[in-house]
Amino acid sequence: MKAFIDAHYKMMDINNDGLVSIEEYRYNCITRIAVDDIKLVDDSYNSLVSDEDNKRGGITLERYQELYAHFLGNENAKCPAIYLYGPIPE
């Protein structure tokens, strides 16, 4: 599972700078799902990132692993990690 998570992160980090920026997140989302409004993708990303992530300029691998753990194990439907793969259609 760790190898899968790390590989997915590396696939998202297009410029290989160790951060997944909003632009990289957008690209990852729009290549997988049809989105009528990019604002939905931006809102999803903004739900994921912490103040520290914003200061760094994106999501680190360590932070992505933390979010993925929440994605898999947190049963709270309002947990921000639900947006790990992009906006959730209604």
Short mmCIF file of C-alpha atoms in Angstrom, two decimals, residues 21-76:
data_model
loop_
_atom_site.label_atom_id
_atom_site.label_comp_id
_atom_site.label_asym_id
_atom_site.label_seq_id
_atom_site.Cartn_x
_atom_site.Cartn_y
_atom_site.Cartn_z
CA SER A 21 0.64 22.48 -5.93
CA ILE A 22 -2.89 23.50 -6.83
CA GLU A 23 -1.94 23.41 -10.52
CA GLU A 24 -0.68 19.83 -10.26
CA TYR A 25 -3.77 18.82 -8.29
CA ARG A 26 -5.98 20.42 -10.95
CA TYR A 27 -4.22 18.57 -13.74
CA ASN A 28 -4.53 15.25 -11.89
CA CYS A 29 -8.25 15.79 -11.34
CA ILE A 30 -9.19 16.95 -14.81
CA THR A 31 -7.37 14.05 -16.46
CA ARG A 32 -9.51 11.58 -14.47
CA ILE A 33 -12.92 13.20 -14.08
CA ALA A 34 -15.10 15.59 -16.06
CA VAL A 35 -15.48 18.88 -14.23
CA ASP A 36 -17.85 21.62 -15.31
CA ASP A 37 -16.26 24.28 -13.12
CA ILE A 38 -12.58 24.35 -12.10
CA LYS A 39 -13.65 26.13 -8.91
CA LEU A 40 -14.90 22.75 -7.63
CA VAL A 41 -11.39 21.37 -8.01
CA ASP A 42 -9.83 24.42 -6.38
CA ASP A 43 -12.28 24.18 -3.48
CA SER A 44 -11.36 20.51 -3.03
CA TYR A 45 -7.65 21.34 -2.96
CA ASN A 46 -8.22 24.18 -0.52
CA SER A 47 -10.11 21.78 1.74
CA LEU A 48 -7.08 19.46 1.78
CA VAL A 49 -4.31 21.94 2.47
CA SER A 50 -3.36 23.26 5.87
CA ASP A 51 -1.83 26.64 6.61
CA GLU A 52 1.57 24.91 6.68
CA ASP A 53 0.92 23.38 3.26
CA ASN A 54 0.08 26.83 1.91
CA LYS A 55 3.28 28.30 3.41
CA ARG A 56 5.33 25.57 1.71
CA GLY A 57 3.53 25.99 -1.61
CA GLY A 58 1.83 22.60 -1.68
CA ILE A 59 1.39 19.16 -0.18
CA THR A 60 4.53 17.21 0.74
CA LEU A 61 4.77 13.44 0.48
CA GLU A 62 4.61 13.17 4.26
CA ARG A 63 1.45 15.27 4.36
CA TYR A 64 -0.04 13.29 1.46
CA GLN A 65 0.59 10.05 3.39
CA GLU A 66 -1.16 11.57 6.41
CA LEU A 67 -4.12 12.62 4.28
CA TYR A 68 -4.27 9.17 2.69
CA ALA A 69 -4.39 7.56 6.13
CA HIS A 70 -7.39 9.75 6.93
CA PHE A 71 -8.90 8.94 3.54
CA LEU A 72 -8.77 5.23 4.36
CA GLY A 73 -9.50 5.26 8.07
CA ASN A 74 -11.58 8.26 9.02
CA GLU A 75 -15.31 7.56 8.94
CA ASN A 76 -16.27 11.23 9.26
#
